[in-house]
mmCIF file of C-alpha atoms in Angstrom:
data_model
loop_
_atom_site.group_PDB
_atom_site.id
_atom_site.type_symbol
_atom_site.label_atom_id
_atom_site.label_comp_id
_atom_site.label_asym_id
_atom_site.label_seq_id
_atom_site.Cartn_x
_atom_site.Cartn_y
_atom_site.Cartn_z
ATOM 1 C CA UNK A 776 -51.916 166.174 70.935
ATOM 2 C CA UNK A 777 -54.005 164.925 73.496
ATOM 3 C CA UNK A 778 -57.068 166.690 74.831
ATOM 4 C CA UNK A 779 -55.187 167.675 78.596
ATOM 5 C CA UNK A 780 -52.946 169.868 75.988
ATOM 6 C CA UNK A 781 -55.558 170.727 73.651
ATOM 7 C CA UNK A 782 -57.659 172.159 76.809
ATOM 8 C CA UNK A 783 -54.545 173.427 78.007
ATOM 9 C CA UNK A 784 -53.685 175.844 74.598
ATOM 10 C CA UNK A 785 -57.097 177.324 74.579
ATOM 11 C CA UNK A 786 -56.726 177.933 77.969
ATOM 12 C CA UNK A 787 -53.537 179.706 77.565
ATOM 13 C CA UNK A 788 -54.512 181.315 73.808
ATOM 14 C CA UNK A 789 -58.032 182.810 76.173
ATOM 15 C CA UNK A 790 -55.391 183.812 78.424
ATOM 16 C CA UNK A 791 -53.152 185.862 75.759
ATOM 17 C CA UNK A 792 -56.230 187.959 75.025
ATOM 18 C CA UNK A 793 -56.505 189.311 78.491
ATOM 19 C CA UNK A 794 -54.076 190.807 81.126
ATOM 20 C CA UNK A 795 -52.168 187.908 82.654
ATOM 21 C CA UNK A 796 -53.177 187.436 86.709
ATOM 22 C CA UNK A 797 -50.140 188.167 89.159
ATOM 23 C CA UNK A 798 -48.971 184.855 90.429
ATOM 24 C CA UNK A 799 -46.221 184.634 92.898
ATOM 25 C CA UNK A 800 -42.909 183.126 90.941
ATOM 26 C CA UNK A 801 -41.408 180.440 93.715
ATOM 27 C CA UNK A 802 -37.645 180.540 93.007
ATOM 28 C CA UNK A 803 -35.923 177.058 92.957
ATOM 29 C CA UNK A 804 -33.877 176.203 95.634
ATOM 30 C CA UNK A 805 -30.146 177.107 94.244
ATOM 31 C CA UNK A 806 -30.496 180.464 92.715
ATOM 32 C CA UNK A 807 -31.723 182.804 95.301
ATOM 33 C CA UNK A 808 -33.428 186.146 95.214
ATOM 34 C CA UNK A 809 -31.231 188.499 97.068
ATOM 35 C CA UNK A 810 -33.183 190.651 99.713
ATOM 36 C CA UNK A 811 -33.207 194.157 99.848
ATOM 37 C CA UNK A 812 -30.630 194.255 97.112
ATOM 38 C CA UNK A 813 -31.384 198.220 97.108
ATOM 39 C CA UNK A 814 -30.112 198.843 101.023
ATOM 40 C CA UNK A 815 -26.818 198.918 102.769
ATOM 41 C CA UNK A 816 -25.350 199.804 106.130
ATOM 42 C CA UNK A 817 -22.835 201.818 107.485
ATOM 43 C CA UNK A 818 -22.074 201.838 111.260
ATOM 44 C CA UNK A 819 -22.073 205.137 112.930
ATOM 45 C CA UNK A 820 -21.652 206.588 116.945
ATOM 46 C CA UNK A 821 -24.561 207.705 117.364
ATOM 47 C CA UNK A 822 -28.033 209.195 115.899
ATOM 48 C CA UNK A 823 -26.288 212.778 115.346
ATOM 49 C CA UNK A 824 -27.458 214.671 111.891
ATOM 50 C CA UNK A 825 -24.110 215.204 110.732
ATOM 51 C CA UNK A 826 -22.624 211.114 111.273
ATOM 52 C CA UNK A 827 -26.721 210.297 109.649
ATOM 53 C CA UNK A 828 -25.981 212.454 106.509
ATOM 54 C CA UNK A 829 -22.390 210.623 106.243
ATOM 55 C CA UNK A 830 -23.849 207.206 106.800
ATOM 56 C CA UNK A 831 -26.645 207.755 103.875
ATOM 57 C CA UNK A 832 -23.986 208.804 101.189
ATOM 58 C CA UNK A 833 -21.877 205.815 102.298
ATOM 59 C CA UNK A 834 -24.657 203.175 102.235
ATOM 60 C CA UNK A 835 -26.093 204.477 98.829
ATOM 61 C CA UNK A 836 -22.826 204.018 97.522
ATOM 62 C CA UNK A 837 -22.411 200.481 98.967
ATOM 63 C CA UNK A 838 -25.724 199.812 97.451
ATOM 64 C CA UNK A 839 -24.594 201.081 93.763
ATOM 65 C CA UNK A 840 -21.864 198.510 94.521
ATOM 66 C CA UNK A 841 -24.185 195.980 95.300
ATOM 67 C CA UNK A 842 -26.452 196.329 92.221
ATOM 68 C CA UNK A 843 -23.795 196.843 89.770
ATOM 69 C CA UNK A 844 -21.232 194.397 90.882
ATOM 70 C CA UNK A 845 -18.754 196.635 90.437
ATOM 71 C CA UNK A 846 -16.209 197.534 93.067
ATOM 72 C CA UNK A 847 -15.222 200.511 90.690
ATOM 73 C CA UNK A 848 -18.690 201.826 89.892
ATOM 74 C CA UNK A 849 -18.045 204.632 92.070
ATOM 75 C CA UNK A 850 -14.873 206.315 89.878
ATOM 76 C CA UNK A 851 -18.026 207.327 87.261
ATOM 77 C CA UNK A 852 -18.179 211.289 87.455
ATOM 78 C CA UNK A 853 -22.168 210.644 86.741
ATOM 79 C CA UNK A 854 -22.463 208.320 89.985
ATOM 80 C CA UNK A 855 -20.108 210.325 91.800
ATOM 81 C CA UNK A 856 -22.172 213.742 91.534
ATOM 82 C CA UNK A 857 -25.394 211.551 92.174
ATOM 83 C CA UNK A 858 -23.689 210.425 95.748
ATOM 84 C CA UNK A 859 -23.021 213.776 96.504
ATOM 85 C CA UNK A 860 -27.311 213.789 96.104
ATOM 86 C CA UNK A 861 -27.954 210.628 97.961
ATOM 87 C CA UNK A 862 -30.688 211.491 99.709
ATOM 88 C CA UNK A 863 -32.904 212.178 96.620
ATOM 89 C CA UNK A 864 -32.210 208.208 96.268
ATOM 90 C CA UNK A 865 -33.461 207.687 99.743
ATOM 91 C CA UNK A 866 -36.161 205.917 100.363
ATOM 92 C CA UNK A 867 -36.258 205.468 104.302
ATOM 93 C CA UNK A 868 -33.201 204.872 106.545
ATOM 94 C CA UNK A 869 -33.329 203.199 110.270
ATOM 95 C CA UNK A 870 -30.868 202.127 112.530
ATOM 96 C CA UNK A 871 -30.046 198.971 114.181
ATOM 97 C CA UNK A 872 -27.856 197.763 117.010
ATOM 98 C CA UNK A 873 -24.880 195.497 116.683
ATOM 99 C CA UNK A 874 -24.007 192.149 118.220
ATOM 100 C CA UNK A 875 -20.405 191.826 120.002
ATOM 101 C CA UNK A 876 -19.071 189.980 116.747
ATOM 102 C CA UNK A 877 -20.364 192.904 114.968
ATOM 103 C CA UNK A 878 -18.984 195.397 117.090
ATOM 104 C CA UNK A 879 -15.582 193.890 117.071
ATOM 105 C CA UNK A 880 -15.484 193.888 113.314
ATOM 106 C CA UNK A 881 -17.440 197.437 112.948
ATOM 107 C CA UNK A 882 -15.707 199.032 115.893
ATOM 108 C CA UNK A 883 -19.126 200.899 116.488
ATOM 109 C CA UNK A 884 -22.228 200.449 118.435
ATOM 110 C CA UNK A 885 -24.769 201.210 115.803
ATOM 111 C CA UNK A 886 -25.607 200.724 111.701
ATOM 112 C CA UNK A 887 -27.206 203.075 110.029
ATOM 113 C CA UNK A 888 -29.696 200.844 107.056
ATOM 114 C CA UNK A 889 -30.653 202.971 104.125
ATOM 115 C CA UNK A 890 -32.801 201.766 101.423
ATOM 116 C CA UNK A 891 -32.670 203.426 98.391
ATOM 117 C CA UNK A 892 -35.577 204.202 95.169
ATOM 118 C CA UNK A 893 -34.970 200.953 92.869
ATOM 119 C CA UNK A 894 -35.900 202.545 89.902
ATOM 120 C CA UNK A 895 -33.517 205.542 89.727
ATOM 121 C CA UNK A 896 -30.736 203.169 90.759
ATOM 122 C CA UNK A 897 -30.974 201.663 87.861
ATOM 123 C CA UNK A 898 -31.547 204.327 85.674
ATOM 124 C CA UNK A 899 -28.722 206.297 86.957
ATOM 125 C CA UNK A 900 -26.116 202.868 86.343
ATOM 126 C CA UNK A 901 -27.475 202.816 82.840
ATOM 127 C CA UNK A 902 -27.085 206.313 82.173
ATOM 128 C CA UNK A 903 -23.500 206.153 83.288
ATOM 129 C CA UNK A 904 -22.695 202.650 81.023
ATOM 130 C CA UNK A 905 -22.270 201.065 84.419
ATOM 131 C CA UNK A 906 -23.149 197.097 84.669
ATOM 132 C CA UNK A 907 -26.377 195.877 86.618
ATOM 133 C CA UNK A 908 -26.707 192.624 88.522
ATOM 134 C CA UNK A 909 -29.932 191.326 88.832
ATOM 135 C CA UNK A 910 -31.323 190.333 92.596
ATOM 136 C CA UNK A 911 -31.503 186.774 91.160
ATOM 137 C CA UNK A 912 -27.934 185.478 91.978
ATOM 138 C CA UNK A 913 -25.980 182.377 92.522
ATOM 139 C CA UNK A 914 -25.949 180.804 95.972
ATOM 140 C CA UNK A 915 -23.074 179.218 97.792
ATOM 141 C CA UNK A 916 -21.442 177.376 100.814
ATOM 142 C CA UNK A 917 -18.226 178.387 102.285
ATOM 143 C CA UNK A 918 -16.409 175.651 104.015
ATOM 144 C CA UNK A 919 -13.464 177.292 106.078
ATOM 145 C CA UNK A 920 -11.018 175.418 108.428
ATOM 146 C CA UNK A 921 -9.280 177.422 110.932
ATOM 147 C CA UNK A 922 -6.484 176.841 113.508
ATOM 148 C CA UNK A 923 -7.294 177.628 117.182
ATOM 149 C CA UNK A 924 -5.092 176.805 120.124
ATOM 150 C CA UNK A 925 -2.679 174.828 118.271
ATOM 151 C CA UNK A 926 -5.840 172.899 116.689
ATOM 152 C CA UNK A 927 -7.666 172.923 113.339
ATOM 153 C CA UNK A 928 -11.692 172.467 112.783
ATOM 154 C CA UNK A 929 -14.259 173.526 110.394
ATOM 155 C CA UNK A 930 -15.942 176.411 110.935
ATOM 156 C CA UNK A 931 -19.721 176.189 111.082
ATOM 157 C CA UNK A 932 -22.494 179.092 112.023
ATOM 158 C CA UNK A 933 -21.651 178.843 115.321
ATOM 159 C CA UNK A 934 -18.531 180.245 115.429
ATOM 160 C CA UNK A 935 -18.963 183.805 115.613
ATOM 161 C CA UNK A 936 -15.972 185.566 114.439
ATOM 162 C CA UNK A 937 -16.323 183.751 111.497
ATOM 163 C CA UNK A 938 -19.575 183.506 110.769
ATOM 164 C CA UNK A 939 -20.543 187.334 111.563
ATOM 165 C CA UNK A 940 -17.472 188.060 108.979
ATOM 166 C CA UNK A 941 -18.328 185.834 106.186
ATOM 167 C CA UNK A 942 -21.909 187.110 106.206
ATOM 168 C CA UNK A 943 -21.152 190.799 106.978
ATOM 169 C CA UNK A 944 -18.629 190.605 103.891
ATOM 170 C CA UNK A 945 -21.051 188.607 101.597
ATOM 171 C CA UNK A 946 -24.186 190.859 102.616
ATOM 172 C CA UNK A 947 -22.381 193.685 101.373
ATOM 173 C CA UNK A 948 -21.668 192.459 98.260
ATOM 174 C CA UNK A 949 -25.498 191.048 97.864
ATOM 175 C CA UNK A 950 -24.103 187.441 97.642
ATOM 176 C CA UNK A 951 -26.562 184.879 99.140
ATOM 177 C CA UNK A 952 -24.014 182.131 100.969
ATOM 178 C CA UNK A 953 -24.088 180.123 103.800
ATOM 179 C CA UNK A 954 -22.092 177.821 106.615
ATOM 180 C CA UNK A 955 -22.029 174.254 106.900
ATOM 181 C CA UNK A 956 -23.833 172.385 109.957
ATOM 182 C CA UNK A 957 -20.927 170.552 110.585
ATOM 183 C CA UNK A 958 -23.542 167.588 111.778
ATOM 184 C CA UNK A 959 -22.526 163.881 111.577
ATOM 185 C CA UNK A 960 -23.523 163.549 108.025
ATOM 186 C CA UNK A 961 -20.985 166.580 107.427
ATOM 187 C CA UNK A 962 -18.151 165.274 109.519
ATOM 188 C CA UNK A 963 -18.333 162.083 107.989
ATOM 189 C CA UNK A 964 -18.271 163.537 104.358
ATOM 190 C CA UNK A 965 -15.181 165.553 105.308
ATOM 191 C CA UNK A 966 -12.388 165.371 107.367
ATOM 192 C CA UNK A 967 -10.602 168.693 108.226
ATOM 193 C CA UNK A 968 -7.292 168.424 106.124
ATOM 194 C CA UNK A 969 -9.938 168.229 103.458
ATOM 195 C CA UNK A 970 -11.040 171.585 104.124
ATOM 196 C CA UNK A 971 -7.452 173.089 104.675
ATOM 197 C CA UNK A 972 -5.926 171.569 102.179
ATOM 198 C CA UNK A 973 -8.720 172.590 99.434
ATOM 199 C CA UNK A 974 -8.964 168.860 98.112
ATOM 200 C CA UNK A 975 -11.658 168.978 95.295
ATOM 201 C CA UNK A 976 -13.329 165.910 94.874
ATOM 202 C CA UNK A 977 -14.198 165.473 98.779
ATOM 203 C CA UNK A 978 -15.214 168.987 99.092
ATOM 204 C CA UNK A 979 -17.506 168.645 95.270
ATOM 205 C CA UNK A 980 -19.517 165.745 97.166
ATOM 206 C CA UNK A 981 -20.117 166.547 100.378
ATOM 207 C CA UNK A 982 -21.307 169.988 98.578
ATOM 208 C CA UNK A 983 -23.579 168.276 96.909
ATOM 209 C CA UNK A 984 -25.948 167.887 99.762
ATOM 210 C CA UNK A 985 -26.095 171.511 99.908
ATOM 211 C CA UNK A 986 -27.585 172.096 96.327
ATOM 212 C CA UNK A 987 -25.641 175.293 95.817
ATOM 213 C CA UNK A 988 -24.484 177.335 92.607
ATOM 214 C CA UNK A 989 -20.900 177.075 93.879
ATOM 215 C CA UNK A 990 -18.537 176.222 97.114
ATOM 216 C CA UNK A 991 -15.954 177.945 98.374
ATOM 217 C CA UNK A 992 -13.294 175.992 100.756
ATOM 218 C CA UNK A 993 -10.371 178.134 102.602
ATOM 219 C CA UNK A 994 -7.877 177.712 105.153
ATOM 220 C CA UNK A 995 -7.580 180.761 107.932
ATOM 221 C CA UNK A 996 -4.765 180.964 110.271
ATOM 222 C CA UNK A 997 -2.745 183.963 112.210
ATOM 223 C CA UNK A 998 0.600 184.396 112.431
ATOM 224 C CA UNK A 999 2.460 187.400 114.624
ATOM 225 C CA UNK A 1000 1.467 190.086 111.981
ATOM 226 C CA UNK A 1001 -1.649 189.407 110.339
ATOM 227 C CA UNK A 1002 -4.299 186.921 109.078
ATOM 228 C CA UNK A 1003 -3.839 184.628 105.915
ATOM 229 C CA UNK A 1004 -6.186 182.792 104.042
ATOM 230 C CA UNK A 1005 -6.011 180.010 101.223
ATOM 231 C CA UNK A 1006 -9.137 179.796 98.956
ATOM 232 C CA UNK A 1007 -10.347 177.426 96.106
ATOM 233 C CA UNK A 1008 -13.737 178.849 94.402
ATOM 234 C CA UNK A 1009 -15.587 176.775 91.917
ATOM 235 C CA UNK A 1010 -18.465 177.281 89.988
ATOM 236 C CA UNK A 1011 -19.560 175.785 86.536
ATOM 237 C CA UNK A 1012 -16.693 173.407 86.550
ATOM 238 C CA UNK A 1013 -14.386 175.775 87.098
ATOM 239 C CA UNK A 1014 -11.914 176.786 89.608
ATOM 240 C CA UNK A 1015 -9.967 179.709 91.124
ATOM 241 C CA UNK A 1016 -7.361 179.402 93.360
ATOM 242 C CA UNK A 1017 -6.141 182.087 95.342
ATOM 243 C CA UNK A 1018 -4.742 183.638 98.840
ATOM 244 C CA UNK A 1019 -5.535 186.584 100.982
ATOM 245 C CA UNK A 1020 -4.250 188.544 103.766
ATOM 246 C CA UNK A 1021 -5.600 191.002 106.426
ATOM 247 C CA UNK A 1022 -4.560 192.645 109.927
ATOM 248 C CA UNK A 1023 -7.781 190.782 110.858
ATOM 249 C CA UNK A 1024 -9.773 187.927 110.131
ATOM 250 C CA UNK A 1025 -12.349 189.839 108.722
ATOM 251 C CA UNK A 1026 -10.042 191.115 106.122
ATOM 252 C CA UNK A 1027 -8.690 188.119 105.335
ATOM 253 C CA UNK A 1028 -12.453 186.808 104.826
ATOM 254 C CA UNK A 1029 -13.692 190.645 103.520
ATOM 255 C CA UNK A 1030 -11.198 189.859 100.316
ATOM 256 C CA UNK A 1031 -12.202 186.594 99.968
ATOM 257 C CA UNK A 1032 -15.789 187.256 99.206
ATOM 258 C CA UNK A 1033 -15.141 190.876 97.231
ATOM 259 C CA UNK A 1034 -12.862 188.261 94.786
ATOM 260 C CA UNK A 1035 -15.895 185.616 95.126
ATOM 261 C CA UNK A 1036 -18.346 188.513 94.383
ATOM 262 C CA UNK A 1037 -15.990 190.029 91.792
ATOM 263 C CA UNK A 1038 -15.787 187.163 89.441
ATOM 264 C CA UNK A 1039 -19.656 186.258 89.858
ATOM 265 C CA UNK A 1040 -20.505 189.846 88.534
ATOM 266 C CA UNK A 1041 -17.911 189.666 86.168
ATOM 267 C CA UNK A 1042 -19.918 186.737 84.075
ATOM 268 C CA UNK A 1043 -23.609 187.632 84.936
ATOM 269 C CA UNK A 1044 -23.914 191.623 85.472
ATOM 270 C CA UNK A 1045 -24.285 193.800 81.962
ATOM 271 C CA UNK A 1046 -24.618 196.569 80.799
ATOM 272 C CA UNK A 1047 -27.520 197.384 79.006
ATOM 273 C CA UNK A 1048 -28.354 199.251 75.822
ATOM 274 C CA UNK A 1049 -30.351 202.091 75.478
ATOM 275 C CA UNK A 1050 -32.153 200.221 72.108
ATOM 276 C CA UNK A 1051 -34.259 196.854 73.014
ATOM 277 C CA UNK A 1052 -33.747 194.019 70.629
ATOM 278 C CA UNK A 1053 -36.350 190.803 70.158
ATOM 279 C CA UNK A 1054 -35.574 187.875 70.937
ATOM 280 C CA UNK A 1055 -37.947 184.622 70.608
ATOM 281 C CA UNK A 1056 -37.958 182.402 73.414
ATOM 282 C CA UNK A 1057 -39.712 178.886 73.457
ATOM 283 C CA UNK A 1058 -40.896 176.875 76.714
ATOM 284 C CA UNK A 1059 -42.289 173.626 76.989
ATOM 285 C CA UNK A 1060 -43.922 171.730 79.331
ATOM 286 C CA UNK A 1061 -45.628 174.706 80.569
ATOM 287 C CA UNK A 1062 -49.197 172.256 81.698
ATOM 288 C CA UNK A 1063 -50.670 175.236 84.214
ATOM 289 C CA UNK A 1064 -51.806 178.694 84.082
ATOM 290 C CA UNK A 1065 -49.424 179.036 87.149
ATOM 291 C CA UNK A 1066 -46.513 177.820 85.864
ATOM 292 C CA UNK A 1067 -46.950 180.263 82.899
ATOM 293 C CA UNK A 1068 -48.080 183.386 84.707
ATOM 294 C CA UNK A 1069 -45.026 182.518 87.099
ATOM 295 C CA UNK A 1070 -42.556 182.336 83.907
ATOM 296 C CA UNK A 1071 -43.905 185.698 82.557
ATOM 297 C CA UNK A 1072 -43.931 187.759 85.452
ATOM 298 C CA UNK A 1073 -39.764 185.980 86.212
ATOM 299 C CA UNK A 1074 -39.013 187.456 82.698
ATOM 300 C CA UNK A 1075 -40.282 190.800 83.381
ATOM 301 C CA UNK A 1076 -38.295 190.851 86.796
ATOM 302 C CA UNK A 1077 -35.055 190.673 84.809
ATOM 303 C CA UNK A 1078 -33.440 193.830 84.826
ATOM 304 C CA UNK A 1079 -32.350 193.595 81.242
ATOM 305 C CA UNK A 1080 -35.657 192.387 79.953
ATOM 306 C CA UNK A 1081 -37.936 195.515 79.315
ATOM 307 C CA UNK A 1082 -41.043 193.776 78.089
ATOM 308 C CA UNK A 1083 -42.163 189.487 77.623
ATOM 309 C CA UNK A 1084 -45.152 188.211 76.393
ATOM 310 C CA UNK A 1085 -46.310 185.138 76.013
ATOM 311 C CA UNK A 1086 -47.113 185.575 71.645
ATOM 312 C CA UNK A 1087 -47.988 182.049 70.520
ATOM 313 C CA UNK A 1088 -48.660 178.580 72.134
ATOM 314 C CA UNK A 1089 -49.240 174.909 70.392
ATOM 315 C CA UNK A 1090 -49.593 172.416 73.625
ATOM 316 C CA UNK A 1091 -47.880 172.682 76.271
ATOM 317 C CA UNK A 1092 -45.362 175.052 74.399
ATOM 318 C CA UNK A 1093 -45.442 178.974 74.604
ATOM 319 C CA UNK A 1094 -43.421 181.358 72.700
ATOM 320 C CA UNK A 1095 -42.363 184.356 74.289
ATOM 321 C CA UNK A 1096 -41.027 187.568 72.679
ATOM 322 C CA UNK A 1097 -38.965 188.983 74.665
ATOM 323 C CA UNK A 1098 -37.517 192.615 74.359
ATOM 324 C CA UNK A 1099 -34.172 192.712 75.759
ATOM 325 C CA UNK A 1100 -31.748 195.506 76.400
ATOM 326 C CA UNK A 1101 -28.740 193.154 76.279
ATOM 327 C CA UNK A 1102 -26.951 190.969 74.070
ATOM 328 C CA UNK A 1103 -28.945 187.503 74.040
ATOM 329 C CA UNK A 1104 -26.032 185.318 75.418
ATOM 330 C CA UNK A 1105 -26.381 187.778 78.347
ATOM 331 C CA UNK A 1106 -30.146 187.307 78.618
ATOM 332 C CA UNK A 1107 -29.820 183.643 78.248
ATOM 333 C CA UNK A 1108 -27.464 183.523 81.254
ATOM 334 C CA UNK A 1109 -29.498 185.286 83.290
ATOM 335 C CA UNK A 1110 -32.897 183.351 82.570
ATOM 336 C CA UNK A 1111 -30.776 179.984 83.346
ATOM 337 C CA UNK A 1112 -30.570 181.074 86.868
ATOM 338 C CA UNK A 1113 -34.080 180.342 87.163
ATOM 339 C CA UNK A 1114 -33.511 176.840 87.880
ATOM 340 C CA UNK A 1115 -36.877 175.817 86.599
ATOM 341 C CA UNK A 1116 -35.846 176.217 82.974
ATOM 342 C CA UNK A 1117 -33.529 174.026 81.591
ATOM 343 C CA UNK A 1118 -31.817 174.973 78.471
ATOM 344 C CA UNK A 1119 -32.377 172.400 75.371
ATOM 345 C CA UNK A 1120 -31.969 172.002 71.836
ATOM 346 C CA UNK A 1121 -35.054 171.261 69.930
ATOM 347 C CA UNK A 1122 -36.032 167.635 69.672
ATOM 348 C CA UNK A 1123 -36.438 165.282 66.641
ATOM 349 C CA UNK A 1124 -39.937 166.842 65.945
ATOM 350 C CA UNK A 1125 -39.769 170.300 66.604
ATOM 351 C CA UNK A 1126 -43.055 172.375 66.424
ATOM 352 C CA UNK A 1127 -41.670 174.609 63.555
ATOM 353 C CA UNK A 1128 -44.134 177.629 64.174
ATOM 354 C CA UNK A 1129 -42.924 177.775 67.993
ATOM 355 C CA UNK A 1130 -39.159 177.508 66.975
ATOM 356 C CA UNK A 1131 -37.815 180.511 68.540
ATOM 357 C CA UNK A 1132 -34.370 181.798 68.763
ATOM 358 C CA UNK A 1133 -33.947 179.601 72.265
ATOM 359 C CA UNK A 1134 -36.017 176.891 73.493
ATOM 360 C CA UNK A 1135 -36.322 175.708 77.572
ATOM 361 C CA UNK A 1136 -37.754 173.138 79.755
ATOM 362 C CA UNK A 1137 -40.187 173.764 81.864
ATOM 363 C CA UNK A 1138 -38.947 171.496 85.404
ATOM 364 C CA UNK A 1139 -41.806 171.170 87.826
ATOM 365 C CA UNK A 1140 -40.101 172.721 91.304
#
């Protein structure tokens, strides 16, 4: 050991003995931290008392589907009787006016945001067995080619109908996504019957540039009745293929993202236990205080995590203890979404004291 890491475990054994300083945790650049994961809107006439009370039950309970993941969270008699309190959830509620794509799609002038007590949100989905999805979620681009006028192109942000549609649909499922620029680099990476006819290994590189979780590539087109669209979603390796339909494209695009959404939260939201079990994790390359205080206080953000503390360190290598309410394949899932940590078996010379149940690498953002 050299002295840097000699220095550097004092340092961090000093540390243990103290309260850890708050350090801001700087998420990587594919998993993103979903914002105000505890609102949701609802469009409404006007400012009236009777449409507000509506609105507030109907945002709290696109909120519970938000958090849990679960399109069916709301069949629970337990969640059902606590919509029918929603405003003891309530936080603070304010409304906001609408762009024209908006108001096509919402058919209303104004949305009423509510944002509801974090906390009893997530007490109440544990005390109805109900899974939780942590604000740390996979990001993704959605390339979608559509047919206009007789002609086909790739959507980017500037077309509105699409655009205000894919992110309505994906804001109310807390999904962070987002458009292609459709620049040269972009049109020369992809040609449009790449896009519309889903071809994978054109649409895997010129995702590649975007540094996402996953990438979704559709085809959107009208006929005389109603709006049908051809999807291909791939994440880890795998694909889905898939079709939807709709009287509008919003629809069409609305069901894309709820199957999107659907099959995200299927792998990474749980459902946790009422009894914590331990489970030893060990990090290396940990060579700062920040990088450390920043791993501890990410830990503790996880929703199924109810206590982490740093317990041991030799180096540059801490072991944590973590308490989790889940089962630890769960846990481990969910930590890997912090793209600084890279999941490794031990080496050829372990550090036998610090072997813990799971060992990461610490990657320098």
């Amino acid at each position: 050991m050299n002295q840097d890491f000699e220095g550097m475990a004092q340092f961090l054994k000093l540390i243990l003995m103290v309260l850890a300083a708050t350090v801001a945790f700087s998420q990587p650049s594919k998993a993103e931290q979903v914002p105000d994961l505890y609102s949701a809107t609802w469009p409404v006439d006007s400012q009236s008392s009777a449409l507000r009370t509506q609105a507030i039950k109907k945002s709290f309970e696109q909120t519970l589907i938000r958090v849990s993941g679960d399109r069916n969270v709301l069949r629970s008699p337990t969640v059902r009787d606590a919509v029918e309190d929603a405003e003891q959830y309530l936080r603070r509620y304010s409304y906001q006016k609408l762009s024209a794509a908006e108001q096509m799609i919402f058919e209303k002038p104004l949305l009423l945001k509510g944002t509801f007590d974090k906390s009893s949100i997530l007490r109440l989905l544990k005390q109805a067995s109900k899974p939780i999805w942590g604000e740390d979620r996979p990001s993704g681009i959605f390339w979608i080619a559509y047919e206009t006028s007789g002609l086909r192109k790739i959507a980017s942000d500037e077309v509105a109908f699409i655009n205000a549609a894919l992110n309505i649909s994906a804001e109310k499922r807390g999904l962070p996504i987002t458009m292609p620029l459709m620049d040269i680099e972009d049109q020369s990476a992809l040609e449009v019957a790449d896009v519309w006819g889903r071809f994978e290994s054109p649409l895997e590189r010129a995702s590649q540039r975007y540094s996402r979780d996953y990438w979704v590539a559709g085809s959107l087109s009208r006929n005389s009745s109603q709006w049908q669209g051809s999807w291909l979603f791939t994440y880890q390796g795998r694909s889905e293929r898939f079709s939807t339909v709709g009287r509008t494209s919003f629809e069409a695009i609305n069901a894309a993202v709820n199957r999107v959404a659907d099959s995200l939260s299927a792998k990474l939201a749980v459902v946790l236990s009422e009894h914590a079990q331990e489970i030893f994790i060990s990090v290396e390359n940990l060579r700062d205080f920040e990088s450390f205080a920043g791993l501890q206080k990410y830990l503790n953000s996880l929703a199924m995590v109810k206590s982490a503390s740093a317990v041991e360190v030799a180096g540059d290598t801490v072991l944590f203890k973590v308490e989790s309410l889940t089962a630890p394949q769960n846990l481990i899932e969910a930590i890997t979404l912090g793209n600084n940590l890279q999941r490794s078996n031990y080496g050829f010379e372990p550090i036998d004291s610090l072997r813990g149940d799971f060992h990461f690498i610490w990657e320098t953002p």
